[in-house]
């Protein structure tokens, strides 16, 4: 097994651990057990540390990690995008806004015109009831610029622990406010794939 294969195997096992397999109090990444709708953020030490000062979203566990030096992380309960709308990949925080305004994307309007067409022109000003909630982190890539993916707030706690959004990760407003203050501009954000294979390695 060469060095690259070893690194890939270690990375898969590390992501599995971070996603909940070896972190007490978190669900297994591939379990179908219900996730508690809202739990307080937890500061925990990870069995396999993540690089410090990064956001990692593990959709199968409905958890977002804000990693810290020393192998610790703040862990938040989240909702994620529906199948087909969630976009795994690497991003960076290209903008941060408090009580942001919101305009549906063309894709949202095309999928559900009866719900979103009325907001196509003027959008909705920021404030209570706005779909982006109290705070939003805007995800960018060097190639695309603004991807229209967000990590944002919601006033619907019943949506936490579910795959219900149009691709964004959502936290209750109280918790997105805490995360917003922790995460700086240009921070790296990793949206890990759904149904992460936590058993198969490059050795087969």
mmCIF file with all atom_site columns, C-alpha atoms in Angstrom:
data_model
loop_
_atom_site.group_PDB
_atom_site.id
_atom_site.type_symbol
_atom_site.label_atom_id
_atom_site.label_alt_id
_atom_site.label_comp_id
_atom_site.label_asym_id
_atom_site.label_entity_id
_atom_site.label_seq_id
_atom_site.pdbx_PDB_ins_code
_atom_site.Cartn_x
_atom_site.Cartn_y
_atom_site.Cartn_z
_atom_site.occupancy
_atom_site.B_iso_or_equiv
_atom_site.pdbx_formal_charge
_atom_site.auth_seq_id
_atom_site.auth_comp_id
_atom_site.auth_asym_id
_atom_site.auth_atom_id
_atom_site.pdbx_PDB_model_num
ATOM 1   C CA . UNK A 1 1   ? 0.000   0.000  0.000   1.00 0.00 ? 1   UNK A CA 1
ATOM 2   C CA . UNK A 1 2   ? 1.633   3.261  -1.111  1.00 0.00 ? 2   UNK A CA 1
ATOM 3   C CA . UNK A 1 3   ? 1.657   6.573  0.761   1.00 0.00 ? 3   UNK A CA 1
ATOM 4   C CA . UNK A 1 4   ? -1.257  8.005  -1.222  1.00 0.00 ? 4   UNK A CA 1
ATOM 5   C CA . UNK A 1 5   ? -3.392  4.934  -0.529  1.00 0.00 ? 5   UNK A CA 1
ATOM 6   C CA . UNK A 1 6   ? -2.490  5.124  3.148   1.00 0.00 ? 6   UNK A CA 1
ATOM 7   C CA . UNK A 1 7   ? -3.520  8.789  3.239   1.00 0.00 ? 7   UNK A CA 1
ATOM 8   C CA . UNK A 1 8   ? -6.841  8.069  1.515   1.00 0.00 ? 8   UNK A CA 1
ATOM 9   C CA . UNK A 1 9   ? -7.607  5.257  3.923   1.00 0.00 ? 9   UNK A CA 1
ATOM 10  C CA . UNK A 1 10  ? -6.736  7.432  6.917   1.00 0.00 ? 10  UNK A CA 1
ATOM 11  C CA . UNK A 1 11  ? -8.861  10.260 5.555   1.00 0.00 ? 11  UNK A CA 1
ATOM 12  C CA . UNK A 1 12  ? -11.912 8.011  5.162   1.00 0.00 ? 12  UNK A CA 1
ATOM 13  C CA . UNK A 1 13  ? -11.505 6.625  8.650   1.00 0.00 ? 13  UNK A CA 1
ATOM 14  C CA . UNK A 1 14  ? -10.945 10.135 10.015  1.00 0.00 ? 14  UNK A CA 1
ATOM 15  C CA . UNK A 1 15  ? -14.107 11.466 8.400   1.00 0.00 ? 15  UNK A CA 1
ATOM 16  C CA . UNK A 1 16  ? -16.075 8.520  9.718   1.00 0.00 ? 16  UNK A CA 1
ATOM 17  C CA . UNK A 1 17  ? -14.842 9.258  13.219  1.00 0.00 ? 17  UNK A CA 1
ATOM 18  C CA . UNK A 1 18  ? -15.636 12.956 12.901  1.00 0.00 ? 18  UNK A CA 1
ATOM 19  C CA . UNK A 1 19  ? -19.071 12.147 11.508  1.00 0.00 ? 19  UNK A CA 1
ATOM 20  C CA . UNK A 1 20  ? -20.010 10.385 14.682  1.00 0.00 ? 20  UNK A CA 1
ATOM 21  C CA . UNK A 1 21  ? -18.629 6.854  14.745  1.00 0.00 ? 21  UNK A CA 1
ATOM 22  C CA . UNK A 1 22  ? -16.134 7.570  17.491  1.00 0.00 ? 22  UNK A CA 1
ATOM 23  C CA . UNK A 1 23  ? -17.462 10.785 19.004  1.00 0.00 ? 23  UNK A CA 1
ATOM 24  C CA . UNK A 1 24  ? -19.693 10.142 22.028  1.00 0.00 ? 24  UNK A CA 1
ATOM 25  C CA . UNK A 1 25  ? -23.177 11.562 21.752  1.00 0.00 ? 25  UNK A CA 1
ATOM 26  C CA . UNK A 1 26  ? -23.380 11.658 17.948  1.00 0.00 ? 26  UNK A CA 1
ATOM 27  C CA . UNK A 1 27  ? -25.391 9.299  15.744  1.00 0.00 ? 27  UNK A CA 1
ATOM 28  C CA . UNK A 1 28  ? -23.677 6.849  13.400  1.00 0.00 ? 28  UNK A CA 1
ATOM 29  C CA . UNK A 1 29  ? -23.203 8.272  9.929   1.00 0.00 ? 29  UNK A CA 1
ATOM 30  C CA . UNK A 1 30  ? -25.243 5.528  8.249   1.00 0.00 ? 30  UNK A CA 1
ATOM 31  C CA . UNK A 1 31  ? -27.959 4.948  10.811  1.00 0.00 ? 31  UNK A CA 1
ATOM 32  C CA . UNK A 1 32  ? -31.619 5.531  10.151  1.00 0.00 ? 32  UNK A CA 1
ATOM 33  C CA . UNK A 1 33  ? -32.347 6.250  13.808  1.00 0.00 ? 33  UNK A CA 1
ATOM 34  C CA . UNK A 1 34  ? -34.139 9.567  14.351  1.00 0.00 ? 34  UNK A CA 1
ATOM 35  C CA . UNK A 1 35  ? -31.973 12.536 15.222  1.00 0.00 ? 35  UNK A CA 1
ATOM 36  C CA . UNK A 1 36  ? -33.071 14.797 18.090  1.00 0.00 ? 36  UNK A CA 1
ATOM 37  C CA . UNK A 1 37  ? -34.594 17.904 16.556  1.00 0.00 ? 37  UNK A CA 1
ATOM 38  C CA . UNK A 1 38  ? -32.627 20.493 18.521  1.00 0.00 ? 38  UNK A CA 1
ATOM 39  C CA . UNK A 1 39  ? -29.809 19.967 20.985  1.00 0.00 ? 39  UNK A CA 1
ATOM 40  C CA . UNK A 1 40  ? -27.482 22.614 22.435  1.00 0.00 ? 40  UNK A CA 1
ATOM 41  C CA . UNK A 1 41  ? -24.109 23.067 20.717  1.00 0.00 ? 41  UNK A CA 1
ATOM 42  C CA . UNK A 1 42  ? -21.504 20.770 22.240  1.00 0.00 ? 42  UNK A CA 1
ATOM 43  C CA . UNK A 1 43  ? -17.788 21.413 22.640  1.00 0.00 ? 43  UNK A CA 1
ATOM 44  C CA . UNK A 1 44  ? -16.143 18.022 22.251  1.00 0.00 ? 44  UNK A CA 1
ATOM 45  C CA . UNK A 1 45  ? -12.751 16.449 21.659  1.00 0.00 ? 45  UNK A CA 1
ATOM 46  C CA . UNK A 1 46  ? -12.666 14.434 18.441  1.00 0.00 ? 46  UNK A CA 1
ATOM 47  C CA . UNK A 1 47  ? -11.215 10.949 18.261  1.00 0.00 ? 47  UNK A CA 1
ATOM 48  C CA . UNK A 1 48  ? -9.709  11.941 14.914  1.00 0.00 ? 48  UNK A CA 1
ATOM 49  C CA . UNK A 1 49  ? -9.011  15.686 14.807  1.00 0.00 ? 49  UNK A CA 1
ATOM 50  C CA . UNK A 1 50  ? -10.021 17.856 11.877  1.00 0.00 ? 50  UNK A CA 1
ATOM 51  C CA . UNK A 1 51  ? -7.865  20.756 10.643  1.00 0.00 ? 51  UNK A CA 1
ATOM 52  C CA . UNK A 1 52  ? -8.468  23.719 12.927  1.00 0.00 ? 52  UNK A CA 1
ATOM 53  C CA . UNK A 1 53  ? -10.735 26.636 12.058  1.00 0.00 ? 53  UNK A CA 1
ATOM 54  C CA . UNK A 1 54  ? -12.830 24.917 9.408   1.00 0.00 ? 54  UNK A CA 1
ATOM 55  C CA . UNK A 1 55  ? -16.528 24.164 8.975   1.00 0.00 ? 55  UNK A CA 1
ATOM 56  C CA . UNK A 1 56  ? -17.399 20.530 8.216   1.00 0.00 ? 56  UNK A CA 1
ATOM 57  C CA . UNK A 1 57  ? -20.955 19.424 7.417   1.00 0.00 ? 57  UNK A CA 1
ATOM 58  C CA . UNK A 1 58  ? -21.736 15.710 7.812   1.00 0.00 ? 58  UNK A CA 1
ATOM 59  C CA . UNK A 1 59  ? -25.202 15.370 6.268   1.00 0.00 ? 59  UNK A CA 1
ATOM 60  C CA . UNK A 1 60  ? -25.958 11.798 7.322   1.00 0.00 ? 60  UNK A CA 1
ATOM 61  C CA . UNK A 1 61  ? -25.395 12.743 10.949  1.00 0.00 ? 61  UNK A CA 1
ATOM 62  C CA . UNK A 1 62  ? -27.186 16.114 10.550  1.00 0.00 ? 62  UNK A CA 1
ATOM 63  C CA . UNK A 1 63  ? -24.243 17.755 12.261  1.00 0.00 ? 63  UNK A CA 1
ATOM 64  C CA . UNK A 1 64  ? -21.971 20.714 11.556  1.00 0.00 ? 64  UNK A CA 1
ATOM 65  C CA . UNK A 1 65  ? -18.512 20.882 13.125  1.00 0.00 ? 65  UNK A CA 1
ATOM 66  C CA . UNK A 1 66  ? -16.563 24.078 13.737  1.00 0.00 ? 66  UNK A CA 1
ATOM 67  C CA . UNK A 1 67  ? -13.081 22.703 14.367  1.00 0.00 ? 67  UNK A CA 1
ATOM 68  C CA . UNK A 1 68  ? -10.666 24.151 16.902  1.00 0.00 ? 68  UNK A CA 1
ATOM 69  C CA . UNK A 1 69  ? -6.973  23.699 17.687  1.00 0.00 ? 69  UNK A CA 1
ATOM 70  C CA . UNK A 1 70  ? -6.126  20.774 19.916  1.00 0.00 ? 70  UNK A CA 1
ATOM 71  C CA . UNK A 1 71  ? -8.562  18.352 18.310  1.00 0.00 ? 71  UNK A CA 1
ATOM 72  C CA . UNK A 1 72  ? -11.722 19.947 19.663  1.00 0.00 ? 72  UNK A CA 1
ATOM 73  C CA . UNK A 1 73  ? -14.813 21.112 17.815  1.00 0.00 ? 73  UNK A CA 1
ATOM 74  C CA . UNK A 1 74  ? -18.111 22.831 18.414  1.00 0.00 ? 74  UNK A CA 1
ATOM 75  C CA . UNK A 1 75  ? -20.850 20.546 17.121  1.00 0.00 ? 75  UNK A CA 1
ATOM 76  C CA . UNK A 1 76  ? -24.234 21.856 15.983  1.00 0.00 ? 76  UNK A CA 1
ATOM 77  C CA . UNK A 1 77  ? -27.434 20.073 14.980  1.00 0.00 ? 77  UNK A CA 1
ATOM 78  C CA . UNK A 1 78  ? -28.550 21.099 11.495  1.00 0.00 ? 78  UNK A CA 1
ATOM 79  C CA . UNK A 1 79  ? -30.939 20.443 8.635   1.00 0.00 ? 79  UNK A CA 1
ATOM 80  C CA . UNK A 1 80  ? -29.535 19.764 5.175   1.00 0.00 ? 80  UNK A CA 1
ATOM 81  C CA . UNK A 1 81  ? -30.536 19.828 1.530   1.00 0.00 ? 81  UNK A CA 1
ATOM 82  C CA . UNK A 1 82  ? -32.936 17.349 0.000   1.00 0.00 ? 82  UNK A CA 1
ATOM 83  C CA . UNK A 1 83  ? -31.534 14.565 -2.155  1.00 0.00 ? 83  UNK A CA 1
ATOM 84  C CA . UNK A 1 84  ? -30.496 16.004 -5.493  1.00 0.00 ? 84  UNK A CA 1
ATOM 85  C CA . UNK A 1 85  ? -30.081 19.515 -4.084  1.00 0.00 ? 85  UNK A CA 1
ATOM 86  C CA . UNK A 1 86  ? -27.277 18.942 -1.573  1.00 0.00 ? 86  UNK A CA 1
ATOM 87  C CA . UNK A 1 87  ? -23.914 19.770 -3.195  1.00 0.00 ? 87  UNK A CA 1
ATOM 88  C CA . UNK A 1 88  ? -20.895 18.163 -1.521  1.00 0.00 ? 88  UNK A CA 1
ATOM 89  C CA . UNK A 1 89  ? -17.591 19.890 -2.075  1.00 0.00 ? 89  UNK A CA 1
ATOM 90  C CA . UNK A 1 90  ? -15.114 22.430 -0.781  1.00 0.00 ? 90  UNK A CA 1
ATOM 91  C CA . UNK A 1 91  ? -16.098 26.077 -0.353  1.00 0.00 ? 91  UNK A CA 1
ATOM 92  C CA . UNK A 1 92  ? -15.042 29.174 1.508   1.00 0.00 ? 92  UNK A CA 1
ATOM 93  C CA . UNK A 1 93  ? -16.993 31.844 3.350   1.00 0.00 ? 93  UNK A CA 1
ATOM 94  C CA . UNK A 1 94  ? -17.203 34.659 0.816   1.00 0.00 ? 94  UNK A CA 1
ATOM 95  C CA . UNK A 1 95  ? -19.696 36.851 2.676   1.00 0.00 ? 95  UNK A CA 1
ATOM 96  C CA . UNK A 1 96  ? -21.398 37.114 6.068   1.00 0.00 ? 96  UNK A CA 1
ATOM 97  C CA . UNK A 1 97  ? -24.651 38.941 6.695   1.00 0.00 ? 97  UNK A CA 1
ATOM 98  C CA . UNK A 1 98  ? -26.808 39.675 9.714   1.00 0.00 ? 98  UNK A CA 1
ATOM 99  C CA . UNK A 1 99  ? -30.575 39.432 9.145   1.00 0.00 ? 99  UNK A CA 1
ATOM 100 C CA . UNK A 1 100 ? -29.948 39.036 5.403   1.00 0.00 ? 100 UNK A CA 1
ATOM 101 C CA . UNK A 1 101 ? -32.508 39.694 2.714   1.00 0.00 ? 101 UNK A CA 1
ATOM 102 C CA . UNK A 1 102 ? -33.526 36.724 0.593   1.00 0.00 ? 102 UNK A CA 1
ATOM 103 C CA . UNK A 1 103 ? -34.422 36.127 -3.046  1.00 0.00 ? 103 UNK A CA 1
ATOM 104 C CA . UNK A 1 104 ? -35.203 32.628 -4.345  1.00 0.00 ? 104 UNK A CA 1
ATOM 105 C CA . UNK A 1 105 ? -32.861 31.212 -6.951  1.00 0.00 ? 105 UNK A CA 1
ATOM 106 C CA . UNK A 1 106 ? -34.099 30.541 -10.496 1.00 0.00 ? 106 UNK A CA 1
ATOM 107 C CA . UNK A 1 107 ? -33.930 26.828 -9.715  1.00 0.00 ? 107 UNK A CA 1
ATOM 108 C CA . UNK A 1 108 ? -36.198 27.227 -6.702  1.00 0.00 ? 108 UNK A CA 1
ATOM 109 C CA . UNK A 1 109 ? -38.700 29.224 -8.745  1.00 0.00 ? 109 UNK A CA 1
ATOM 110 C CA . UNK A 1 110 ? -38.673 26.619 -11.504 1.00 0.00 ? 110 UNK A CA 1
ATOM 111 C CA . UNK A 1 111 ? -39.219 23.735 -9.073  1.00 0.00 ? 111 UNK A CA 1
ATOM 112 C CA . UNK A 1 112 ? -41.918 25.386 -6.983  1.00 0.00 ? 112 UNK A CA 1
ATOM 113 C CA . UNK A 1 113 ? -43.298 28.469 -8.763  1.00 0.00 ? 113 UNK A CA 1
ATOM 114 C CA . UNK A 1 114 ? -46.433 28.542 -6.636  1.00 0.00 ? 114 UNK A CA 1
ATOM 115 C CA . UNK A 1 115 ? -44.268 29.013 -3.563  1.00 0.00 ? 115 UNK A CA 1
ATOM 116 C CA . UNK A 1 116 ? -41.448 31.236 -4.798  1.00 0.00 ? 116 UNK A CA 1
ATOM 117 C CA . UNK A 1 117 ? -42.546 33.202 -7.885  1.00 0.00 ? 117 UNK A CA 1
ATOM 118 C CA . UNK A 1 118 ? -44.011 36.026 -5.814  1.00 0.00 ? 118 UNK A CA 1
ATOM 119 C CA . UNK A 1 119 ? -40.547 36.755 -4.379  1.00 0.00 ? 119 UNK A CA 1
ATOM 120 C CA . UNK A 1 120 ? -38.706 36.652 -7.721  1.00 0.00 ? 120 UNK A CA 1
ATOM 121 C CA . UNK A 1 121 ? -38.436 40.407 -8.243  1.00 0.00 ? 121 UNK A CA 1
ATOM 122 C CA . UNK A 1 122 ? -38.162 42.162 -4.916  1.00 0.00 ? 122 UNK A CA 1
ATOM 123 C CA . UNK A 1 123 ? -37.240 39.244 -2.685  1.00 0.00 ? 123 UNK A CA 1
ATOM 124 C CA . UNK A 1 124 ? -37.925 39.435 1.036   1.00 0.00 ? 124 UNK A CA 1
ATOM 125 C CA . UNK A 1 125 ? -36.240 41.884 3.418   1.00 0.00 ? 125 UNK A CA 1
ATOM 126 C CA . UNK A 1 126 ? -34.312 40.568 6.388   1.00 0.00 ? 126 UNK A CA 1
ATOM 127 C CA . UNK A 1 127 ? -36.085 40.023 9.669   1.00 0.00 ? 127 UNK A CA 1
ATOM 128 C CA . UNK A 1 128 ? -38.153 37.441 11.531  1.00 0.00 ? 128 UNK A CA 1
ATOM 129 C CA . UNK A 1 129 ? -39.854 35.046 9.132   1.00 0.00 ? 129 UNK A CA 1
ATOM 130 C CA . UNK A 1 130 ? -37.168 35.458 6.468   1.00 0.00 ? 130 UNK A CA 1
ATOM 131 C CA . UNK A 1 131 ? -35.989 32.007 5.225   1.00 0.00 ? 131 UNK A CA 1
ATOM 132 C CA . UNK A 1 132 ? -32.329 32.888 5.907   1.00 0.00 ? 132 UNK A CA 1
ATOM 133 C CA . UNK A 1 133 ? -33.016 33.652 9.548   1.00 0.00 ? 133 UNK A CA 1
ATOM 134 C CA . UNK A 1 134 ? -30.853 35.778 11.799  1.00 0.00 ? 134 UNK A CA 1
ATOM 135 C CA . UNK A 1 135 ? -27.474 35.194 10.144  1.00 0.00 ? 135 UNK A CA 1
ATOM 136 C CA . UNK A 1 136 ? -26.045 33.683 6.968   1.00 0.00 ? 136 UNK A CA 1
ATOM 137 C CA . UNK A 1 137 ? -22.641 32.487 5.807   1.00 0.00 ? 137 UNK A CA 1
ATOM 138 C CA . UNK A 1 138 ? -22.406 32.627 2.000   1.00 0.00 ? 138 UNK A CA 1
ATOM 139 C CA . UNK A 1 139 ? -20.474 29.801 0.369   1.00 0.00 ? 139 UNK A CA 1
ATOM 140 C CA . UNK A 1 140 ? -18.201 30.624 -2.559  1.00 0.00 ? 140 UNK A CA 1
ATOM 141 C CA . UNK A 1 141 ? -15.749 28.746 -4.759  1.00 0.00 ? 141 UNK A CA 1
ATOM 142 C CA . UNK A 1 142 ? -12.911 30.281 -6.792  1.00 0.00 ? 142 UNK A CA 1
ATOM 143 C CA . UNK A 1 143 ? -14.493 29.021 -10.036 1.00 0.00 ? 143 UNK A CA 1
ATOM 144 C CA . UNK A 1 144 ? -18.139 29.943 -9.428  1.00 0.00 ? 144 UNK A CA 1
ATOM 145 C CA . UNK A 1 145 ? -17.967 32.799 -6.992  1.00 0.00 ? 145 UNK A CA 1
ATOM 146 C CA . UNK A 1 146 ? -21.229 32.835 -5.035  1.00 0.00 ? 146 UNK A CA 1
ATOM 147 C CA . UNK A 1 147 ? -22.711 29.335 -5.273  1.00 0.00 ? 147 UNK A CA 1
ATOM 148 C CA . UNK A 1 148 ? -26.062 30.404 -3.745  1.00 0.00 ? 148 UNK A CA 1
ATOM 149 C CA . UNK A 1 149 ? -25.453 27.839 -1.010  1.00 0.00 ? 149 UNK A CA 1
ATOM 150 C CA . UNK A 1 150 ? -25.721 29.173 2.526   1.00 0.00 ? 150 UNK A CA 1
ATOM 151 C CA . UNK A 1 151 ? -25.288 28.149 6.110   1.00 0.00 ? 151 UNK A CA 1
ATOM 152 C CA . UNK A 1 152 ? -28.067 30.122 7.704   1.00 0.00 ? 152 UNK A CA 1
ATOM 153 C CA . UNK A 1 153 ? -30.629 30.417 10.443  1.00 0.00 ? 153 UNK A CA 1
ATOM 154 C CA . UNK A 1 154 ? -34.200 29.241 10.669  1.00 0.00 ? 154 UNK A CA 1
ATOM 155 C CA . UNK A 1 155 ? -37.129 29.857 12.977  1.00 0.00 ? 155 UNK A CA 1
ATOM 156 C CA . UNK A 1 156 ? -38.421 26.324 12.278  1.00 0.00 ? 156 UNK A CA 1
ATOM 157 C CA . UNK A 1 157 ? -36.817 24.034 14.880  1.00 0.00 ? 157 UNK A CA 1
ATOM 158 C CA . UNK A 1 158 ? -38.882 21.117 13.604  1.00 0.00 ? 158 UNK A CA 1
ATOM 159 C CA . UNK A 1 159 ? -36.790 21.069 10.418  1.00 0.00 ? 159 UNK A CA 1
ATOM 160 C CA . UNK A 1 160 ? -33.536 20.328 12.279  1.00 0.00 ? 160 UNK A CA 1
ATOM 161 C CA . UNK A 1 161 ? -32.382 16.747 11.767  1.00 0.00 ? 161 UNK A CA 1
ATOM 162 C CA . UNK A 1 162 ? -34.111 16.490 8.396   1.00 0.00 ? 162 UNK A CA 1
ATOM 163 C CA . UNK A 1 163 ? -33.170 16.768 4.703   1.00 0.00 ? 163 UNK A CA 1
ATOM 164 C CA . UNK A 1 164 ? -35.703 19.405 3.712   1.00 0.00 ? 164 UNK A CA 1
ATOM 165 C CA . UNK A 1 165 ? -33.903 22.456 2.334   1.00 0.00 ? 165 UNK A CA 1
ATOM 166 C CA . UNK A 1 166 ? -33.055 23.600 -1.190  1.00 0.00 ? 166 UNK A CA 1
ATOM 167 C CA . UNK A 1 167 ? -29.412 22.699 -0.627  1.00 0.00 ? 167 UNK A CA 1
ATOM 168 C CA . UNK A 1 168 ? -28.421 24.903 2.301   1.00 0.00 ? 168 UNK A CA 1
ATOM 169 C CA . UNK A 1 169 ? -27.481 23.895 5.832   1.00 0.00 ? 169 UNK A CA 1
ATOM 170 C CA . UNK A 1 170 ? -29.709 25.410 8.510   1.00 0.00 ? 170 UNK A CA 1
ATOM 171 C CA . UNK A 1 171 ? -29.397 25.972 12.246  1.00 0.00 ? 171 UNK A CA 1
ATOM 172 C CA . UNK A 1 172 ? -31.893 27.480 14.639  1.00 0.00 ? 172 UNK A CA 1
ATOM 173 C CA . UNK A 1 173 ? -31.429 31.235 14.914  1.00 0.00 ? 173 UNK A CA 1
ATOM 174 C CA . UNK A 1 174 ? -29.870 31.144 18.368  1.00 0.00 ? 174 UNK A CA 1
ATOM 175 C CA . UNK A 1 175 ? -27.205 28.711 17.206  1.00 0.00 ? 175 UNK A CA 1
ATOM 176 C CA . UNK A 1 176 ? -26.407 30.318 13.859  1.00 0.00 ? 176 UNK A CA 1
ATOM 177 C CA . UNK A 1 177 ? -25.749 33.520 15.785  1.00 0.00 ? 177 UNK A CA 1
ATOM 178 C CA . UNK A 1 178 ? -23.117 31.702 17.857  1.00 0.00 ? 178 UNK A CA 1
ATOM 179 C CA . UNK A 1 179 ? -21.571 30.021 14.807  1.00 0.00 ? 179 UNK A CA 1
ATOM 180 C CA . UNK A 1 180 ? -21.571 33.306 12.874  1.00 0.00 ? 180 UNK A CA 1
ATOM 181 C CA . UNK A 1 181 ? -19.422 34.918 15.555  1.00 0.00 ? 181 UNK A CA 1
ATOM 182 C CA . UNK A 1 182 ? -16.975 31.991 15.492  1.00 0.00 ? 182 UNK A CA 1
ATOM 183 C CA . UNK A 1 183 ? -16.421 31.618 11.745  1.00 0.00 ? 183 UNK A CA 1
ATOM 184 C CA . UNK A 1 184 ? -14.334 34.298 9.995   1.00 0.00 ? 184 UNK A CA 1
ATOM 185 C CA . UNK A 1 185 ? -14.406 35.391 6.385   1.00 0.00 ? 185 UNK A CA 1
ATOM 186 C CA . UNK A 1 186 ? -12.554 33.061 3.999   1.00 0.00 ? 186 UNK A CA 1
ATOM 187 C CA . UNK A 1 187 ? -12.838 30.079 6.344   1.00 0.00 ? 187 UNK A CA 1
ATOM 188 C CA . UNK A 1 188 ? -12.774 26.724 4.552   1.00 0.00 ? 188 UNK A CA 1
ATOM 189 C CA . UNK A 1 189 ? -16.101 24.869 4.435   1.00 0.00 ? 189 UNK A CA 1
ATOM 190 C CA . UNK A 1 190 ? -16.393 21.190 3.525   1.00 0.00 ? 190 UNK A CA 1
ATOM 191 C CA . UNK A 1 191 ? -19.783 19.701 2.698   1.00 0.00 ? 191 UNK A CA 1
ATOM 192 C CA . UNK A 1 192 ? -19.125 15.971 2.954   1.00 0.00 ? 192 UNK A CA 1
ATOM 193 C CA . UNK A 1 193 ? -21.030 13.562 0.692   1.00 0.00 ? 193 UNK A CA 1
ATOM 194 C CA . UNK A 1 194 ? -24.216 11.905 1.813   1.00 0.00 ? 194 UNK A CA 1
ATOM 195 C CA . UNK A 1 195 ? -24.065 8.212  2.701   1.00 0.00 ? 195 UNK A CA 1
ATOM 196 C CA . UNK A 1 196 ? -20.347 8.467  3.338   1.00 0.00 ? 196 UNK A CA 1
ATOM 197 C CA . UNK A 1 197 ? -18.759 5.037  2.901   1.00 0.00 ? 197 UNK A CA 1
ATOM 198 C CA . UNK A 1 198 ? -17.225 4.506  6.318   1.00 0.00 ? 198 UNK A CA 1
ATOM 199 C CA . UNK A 1 199 ? -16.282 0.834  5.838   1.00 0.00 ? 199 UNK A CA 1
ATOM 200 C CA . UNK A 1 200 ? -14.685 0.428  2.408   1.00 0.00 ? 200 UNK A CA 1
ATOM 201 C CA . UNK A 1 201 ? -11.049 1.519  2.108   1.00 0.00 ? 201 UNK A CA 1
ATOM 202 C CA . UNK A 1 202 ? -8.638  1.561  -0.802  1.00 0.00 ? 202 UNK A CA 1
ATOM 203 C CA . UNK A 1 203 ? -7.521  -1.906 0.272   1.00 0.00 ? 203 UNK A CA 1
ATOM 204 C CA . UNK A 1 204 ? -10.989 -3.240 -0.657  1.00 0.00 ? 204 UNK A CA 1
#
